[in-house]
Every structure is written in C-alpha cells, then in structure tokens.
CSV table of C-alpha atoms in Angstrom, one decimal:
chain,number,residue,atom,x,y,z
R,239,UNK,CA,-10.9,10.4,-6.0
R,240,UNK,CA,-8.8,7.6,-6.4
R,241,UNK,CA,-9.7,4.0,-4.5
R,242,UNK,CA,-7.4,1.1,-4.0
R,243,UNK,CA,-8.5,-2.8,-3.2
R,244,UNK,CA,-6.0,-5.4,-1.8
R,245,UNK,CA,-6.4,-8.6,-4.1
R,246,UNK,CA,-4.9,-12.3,-3.3
R,247,UNK,CA,-5.9,-14.1,-6.1
R,248,UNK,CA,-6.7,-13.5,-9.9
R,249,UNK,CA,-10.4,-13.8,-9.3
R,250,UNK,CA,-10.2,-10.8,-6.2
R,251,UNK,CA,-8.5,-8.5,-9.3
R,252,UNK,CA,-11.0,-9.5,-11.7
R,253,UNK,CA,-13.8,-8.4,-9.2
R,254,UNK,CA,-11.9,-5.5,-8.0
R,255,UNK,CA,-11.4,-4.1,-11.7
R,256,UNK,CA,-15.4,-4.7,-11.8
R,257,UNK,CA,-16.2,-2.8,-9.0
R,258,UNK,CA,-14.8,0.4,-10.5
R,259,UNK,CA,-11.9,0.6,-7.8
R,260,UNK,CA,-9.2,2.5,-9.8
R,261,UNK,CA,-6.1,0.3,-8.4
R,262,UNK,CA,-5.3,-3.2,-7.0
R,263,UNK,CA,-2.4,-3.6,-4.7
R,264,UNK,CA,-1.7,-7.2,-4.9
R,265,UNK,CA,0.3,-9.3,-2.0
R,266,UNK,CA,0.7,-12.9,-0.7
R,267,UNK,CA,-0.1,-14.0,2.7
R,268,UNK,CA,-2.8,-11.1,4.2
R,269,UNK,CA,-2.8,-13.0,7.5
R,270,UNK,CA,1.0,-12.0,7.7
R,271,UNK,CA,0.5,-8.0,6.8
R,272,UNK,CA,1.3,-8.8,3.1
R,273,UNK,CA,3.9,-10.6,1.2
R,274,UNK,CA,5.8,-10.7,-2.2
R,275,UNK,CA,3.5,-12.3,-4.4
R,276,UNK,CA,4.6,-15.7,-6.6
R,277,UNK,CA,5.7,-13.8,-9.9
R,278,UNK,CA,3.2,-16.4,-11.8
R,279,UNK,CA,0.5,-14.7,-10.5
R,280,UNK,CA,1.8,-11.4,-11.3
R,281,UNK,CA,1.7,-12.5,-14.6
R,282,UNK,CA,-1.3,-13.7,-14.7
R,283,UNK,CA,-2.9,-11.1,-13.2
R,284,UNK,CA,-1.4,-8.3,-15.1
R,285,UNK,CA,-3.0,-10.0,-18.2
R,286,UNK,CA,-6.2,-10.1,-17.3
R,287,UNK,CA,-6.9,-6.7,-15.7
R,288,UNK,CA,-6.5,-3.1,-17.1
R,289,UNK,CA,-6.8,-1.3,-14.2
R,290,UNK,CA,-3.0,-0.6,-12.6
R,291,UNK,CA,-1.6,-3.5,-10.5
R,292,UNK,CA,1.1,-2.4,-7.3
R,293,UNK,CA,2.4,-5.5,-6.2
R,294,UNK,CA,3.8,-5.8,-2.5
R,295,UNK,CA,7.7,-6.5,-2.4
R,296,UNK,CA,8.1,-7.9,1.1
R,297,UNK,CA,10.3,-11.0,1.6
R,298,UNK,CA,9.2,-11.6,5.3
R,299,UNK,CA,7.1,-10.5,8.1
R,300,UNK,CA,9.6,-10.6,10.9
R,301,UNK,CA,10.1,-6.9,10.6
R,302,UNK,CA,10.9,-4.1,8.0
R,303,UNK,CA,14.6,-4.2,9.1
R,304,UNK,CA,16.0,-5.9,6.2
R,305,UNK,CA,19.5,-8.1,5.9
R,306,UNK,CA,21.8,-7.8,3.0
R,307,UNK,CA,20.2,-10.9,1.1
R,308,UNK,CA,16.8,-9.8,2.1
R,309,UNK,CA,17.7,-6.7,0.1
R,310,UNK,CA,19.2,-8.5,-2.7
R,311,UNK,CA,16.2,-10.8,-2.9
R,312,UNK,CA,13.5,-7.5,-2.8
R,313,UNK,CA,15.8,-5.5,-5.7
R,314,UNK,CA,15.4,-9.0,-8.1
R,315,UNK,CA,11.5,-8.9,-7.1
R,316,UNK,CA,11.2,-5.0,-8.3
R,317,UNK,CA,13.4,-5.9,-11.3
R,318,UNK,CA,11.1,-9.0,-12.1
R,319,UNK,CA,7.9,-7.4,-11.3
R,320,UNK,CA,8.9,-4.3,-13.8
R,321,UNK,CA,9.1,-7.0,-16.9
R,322,UNK,CA,5.9,-8.8,-15.7
R,323,UNK,CA,4.2,-5.1,-17.1
R,324,UNK,CA,2.8,-4.2,-13.4
R,325,UNK,CA,2.3,-0.7,-12.8
R,326,UNK,CA,3.9,-0.4,-9.8
R,327,UNK,CA,5.8,-1.4,-6.6
R,328,UNK,CA,4.7,-1.3,-2.8
R,329,UNK,CA,8.2,-1.3,-0.4
R,330,UNK,CA,9.4,-0.1,2.6
R,331,UNK,CA,12.6,-0.7,5.0
R,332,UNK,CA,13.5,0.2,8.5
R,333,UNK,CA,16.6,0.5,10.7
R,334,UNK,CA,17.1,-0.8,14.0
R,335,UNK,CA,15.7,2.0,15.5
R,336,UNK,CA,12.6,1.7,13.6
R,337,UNK,CA,13.5,4.4,11.4
R,338,UNK,CA,13.6,4.7,7.8
R,339,UNK,CA,16.5,3.0,6.3
R,340,UNK,CA,17.4,5.5,3.7
R,341,UNK,CA,20.6,3.8,2.3
R,342,UNK,CA,18.3,0.6,2.0
R,343,UNK,CA,15.6,3.0,0.5
R,344,UNK,CA,17.7,4.4,-2.2
R,345,UNK,CA,19.2,1.2,-3.5
R,346,UNK,CA,15.8,-0.2,-4.2
R,347,UNK,CA,14.6,3.1,-5.5
R,348,UNK,CA,17.0,2.7,-8.3
R,349,UNK,CA,15.8,-0.8,-9.3
R,350,UNK,CA,11.9,1.2,-9.8
R,351,UNK,CA,12.8,2.9,-12.8
R,352,UNK,CA,9.5,3.4,-14.8
R,353,UNK,CA,7.4,2.1,-11.9
R,354,UNK,CA,5.2,4.0,-9.5
R,355,UNK,CA,6.2,3.7,-6.0
R,356,UNK,CA,4.5,3.1,-2.6
R,357,UNK,CA,6.4,3.3,0.7
R,358,UNK,CA,3.7,1.0,2.6
R,359,UNK,CA,2.8,0.7,5.9
R,360,UNK,CA,6.3,0.7,7.8
R,361,UNK,CA,5.9,4.5,8.2
R,362,UNK,CA,3.3,3.7,11.2
R,363,UNK,CA,6.0,1.9,13.0
R,364,UNK,CA,8.4,4.8,12.9
R,365,UNK,CA,8.8,7.3,15.7
R,366,UNK,CA,7.6,9.8,14.4
R,367,UNK,CA,5.8,9.3,11.0
R,368,UNK,CA,5.1,12.8,10.3
R,369,UNK,CA,9.1,13.6,10.1
R,370,UNK,CA,9.3,10.3,7.7
R,371,UNK,CA,6.8,11.6,5.4
R,372,UNK,CA,8.7,14.7,5.3
R,373,UNK,CA,11.9,12.8,4.5
R,374,UNK,CA,10.2,10.7,1.9
R,375,UNK,CA,9.6,14.0,0.0
R,376,UNK,CA,12.8,14.0,-0.9
R,377,UNK,CA,12.5,11.0,-3.7
R,378,UNK,CA,10.8,12.3,-6.5
R,379,UNK,CA,10.5,8.4,-7.4
R,380,UNK,CA,8.1,8.0,-4.3
R,381,UNK,CA,4.3,8.9,-5.8
R,382,UNK,CA,2.5,7.5,-2.8
R,383,UNK,CA,2.7,6.9,0.9
R,384,UNK,CA,0.5,4.3,2.7
R,385,UNK,CA,-0.5,5.5,6.1
R,386,UNK,CA,-3.0,5.0,8.9
R,387,UNK,CA,-1.3,7.9,11.4
R,388,UNK,CA,0.5,5.5,13.2
R,389,UNK,CA,-0.7,3.5,15.7
R,390,UNK,CA,-1.9,5.7,18.1
R,391,UNK,CA,-5.9,6.2,19.4
R,392,UNK,CA,-8.4,7.3,16.5
R,393,UNK,CA,-8.4,10.9,16.8
R,394,UNK,CA,-4.6,11.2,16.8
R,395,UNK,CA,-3.9,9.2,14.1
R,396,UNK,CA,-6.3,11.9,11.8
R,397,UNK,CA,-4.3,14.6,13.8
R,398,UNK,CA,-1.2,13.0,12.5
R,399,UNK,CA,-1.9,12.1,9.0
R,400,UNK,CA,-3.2,15.4,8.5
R,401,UNK,CA,0.0,17.1,9.5
R,402,UNK,CA,1.7,14.3,6.9
R,403,UNK,CA,-0.1,15.8,4.6
R,404,UNK,CA,1.4,18.9,5.4
R,405,UNK,CA,4.7,17.9,4.6
R,406,UNK,CA,5.0,15.6,1.9
R,407,UNK,CA,5.1,17.4,-1.0
R,408,UNK,CA,3.8,16.1,-4.1
R,409,UNK,CA,3.5,12.5,-2.8
R,410,UNK,CA,-0.2,11.4,-2.2
R,411,UNK,CA,-1.2,10.0,1.0
R,412,UNK,CA,-3.0,6.9,0.4
R,413,UNK,CA,-5.3,6.1,3.5
R,414,UNK,CA,-5.9,2.7,4.8
R,415,UNK,CA,-6.2,0.5,7.9
R,416,UNK,CA,-9.5,0.1,9.1
R,417,UNK,CA,-11.2,1.9,6.9
R,418,UNK,CA,-15.2,0.8,6.0
R,419,UNK,CA,-18.4,1.4,4.7
R,420,UNK,CA,-19.1,3.2,7.9
R,421,UNK,CA,-16.3,5.3,8.5
R,422,UNK,CA,-15.0,6.3,4.9
R,423,UNK,CA,-17.1,9.2,4.2
R,424,UNK,CA,-16.1,10.9,8.0
R,425,UNK,CA,-13.2,10.0,7.4
R,426,UNK,CA,-12.7,11.5,3.8
R,427,UNK,CA,-14.2,14.9,4.7
R,428,UNK,CA,-11.8,15.3,8.1
R,429,UNK,CA,-8.3,14.3,5.7
R,430,UNK,CA,-9.6,15.0,2.6
R,431,UNK,CA,-6.5,13.3,0.9
R,432,UNK,CA,-8.5,11.6,-1.9
R,433,UNK,CA,-6.9,8.0,-1.9
R,434,UNK,CA,-7.9,5.6,-0.2
R,435,UNK,CA,-7.0,1.8,0.5
R,436,UNK,CA,-9.3,-1.2,1.5
R,437,UNK,CA,-8.5,-4.5,2.4
R,438,UNK,CA,-11.1,-7.0,4.7
R,439,UNK,CA,-13.9,-4.0,4.2
R,440,UNK,CA,-14.6,-5.7,0.4
R,441,UNK,CA,-14.5,-9.6,1.9
R,442,UNK,CA,-16.5,-11.6,2.3
R,443,UNK,CA,-17.2,-11.8,6.7
R,444,UNK,CA,-14.6,-9.3,6.7
R,445,UNK,CA,-12.1,-12.1,6.5
R,446,UNK,CA,-8.3,-12.3,6.0
R,447,UNK,CA,-8.5,-15.4,4.3
R,448,UNK,CA,-12.0,-15.0,2.5
R,449,UNK,CA,-12.0,-13.1,-1.1
R,450,UNK,CA,-13.6,-10.1,-2.2
R,451,UNK,CA,-17.2,-9.8,-2.5
R,452,UNK,CA,-18.4,-7.5,-5.5
R,453,UNK,CA,-21.4,-6.1,-3.9
R,454,UNK,CA,-19.3,-4.8,-1.1
R,455,UNK,CA,-16.5,-3.6,-3.2
R,456,UNK,CA,-18.8,-1.8,-5.1
R,457,UNK,CA,-21.2,-0.5,-2.5
R,458,UNK,CA,-17.7,1.5,-1.2
R,459,UNK,CA,-17.2,2.6,-4.7
R,460,UNK,CA,-20.4,3.8,-5.0
R,461,UNK,CA,-20.3,5.9,-1.9
R,462,UNK,CA,-16.7,7.4,-2.5
R,463,UNK,CA,-17.4,8.7,-6.2
R,464,UNK,CA,-21.1,9.6,-6.5
C-alpha cells in the first residue's frame, strides 16, 4: 500500500512525513489544481523530510495544451528540480484535441533522467483515458499515472480505472480526486491498485487553502496500513 499526500508548504511536508505517508506531491496554487512551486520551497522541503518528494511541473492553469515557450519553461524547471534533490516530477501535456501530446512528452522525459515520473490527471481530460494509459505504457520513464478515471459518474470512473489497470503495463495507477476516509476502503477493495493520493481529505476543514491536519492524515494512513 502506497499513500501520497499533497503539500503546499514546508509545514505540510513535515506533517505528512509524521503521518506515516509514503510520498509527498509538492505543488503551489492548489486552488488552481496545482502549479510548479518555487525552487526555494522545493529545496527547503527536500532538506526537511526523508520521504520522497515529487514536484508538480505545470507552468499555468489555463489548460494542459502548452506553447513552445511553456515547454521550454517546463524543461528548465525539471532540470532545476533534479539538481535540488527531489525524487521525481509530476507532469503532463495535451494537444488541441485533448490527446496526449507525445512530441512534447518525449521532450520532457528526456529532461527527467534519474527522476521518478508521474503523468498527472491531464489523462482524465483525454477522450479515452484507457487508450491514453495504453499509450503511456510505451514509455519506461513513466512510473506512475495519477487518475480519477475520467470525469463521469463514480461507478463509470471505477470501471475505467480497472480497464486502465489492465493496459498500463508496469506503470502504477495512483488513484486520486475525491478520496476520503469514508470511501477509501471500498475504493481500495474494488480497485486494488495499492496506490492512493489525497488532497483536501487531510486538510483542515477539507479546504484547498488550509494546511494539513496531522490527525486526519494519520487516520487515513492507519486505515490503509492496518
């Protein structure tokens, strides 16, 4: 069982490690779905915790369809993140049809040498997340896909994730979005991916702008790791 919580501050990261979670996803601007954090924050958090830190690489929240300038910025951010000692990066890129932009992805992956790579929830915006997962399986550099199974109703999304699980090869499916203490055991029983990602469920008042609450984080860890 592998548990990842989102951090936006150094205080979040320290509490996440204390909770017993396995990994931190570090982002800024959680209200916008998560953007690339500052290099100073990345460096501070990597120095402050011992568990892996995977860093969001997303220059803006307008869309997942990026310009050449955006791509250059993302590539430079990845190279900087690597020098700061992070475990990995969380990234994704789509084209105008909301399909995975393979040419951009390949440019980014070349910059990720030695880094753990998660393809983020941009996959949920693609017309066919199952087909997208199958395509991503061609890239050995990608270790994880973060997904909620698209944007349909809950039962259809669970079905989609099970289908993705069958085609993604050696890639781990990190299930996220909407998970909380009330549904995680049933979701885990149905999907059995072993990888789960939580955001507001471990924050005070389930808020996007408040910090991680240690007791809530520990409760979820204990539920999954008994």
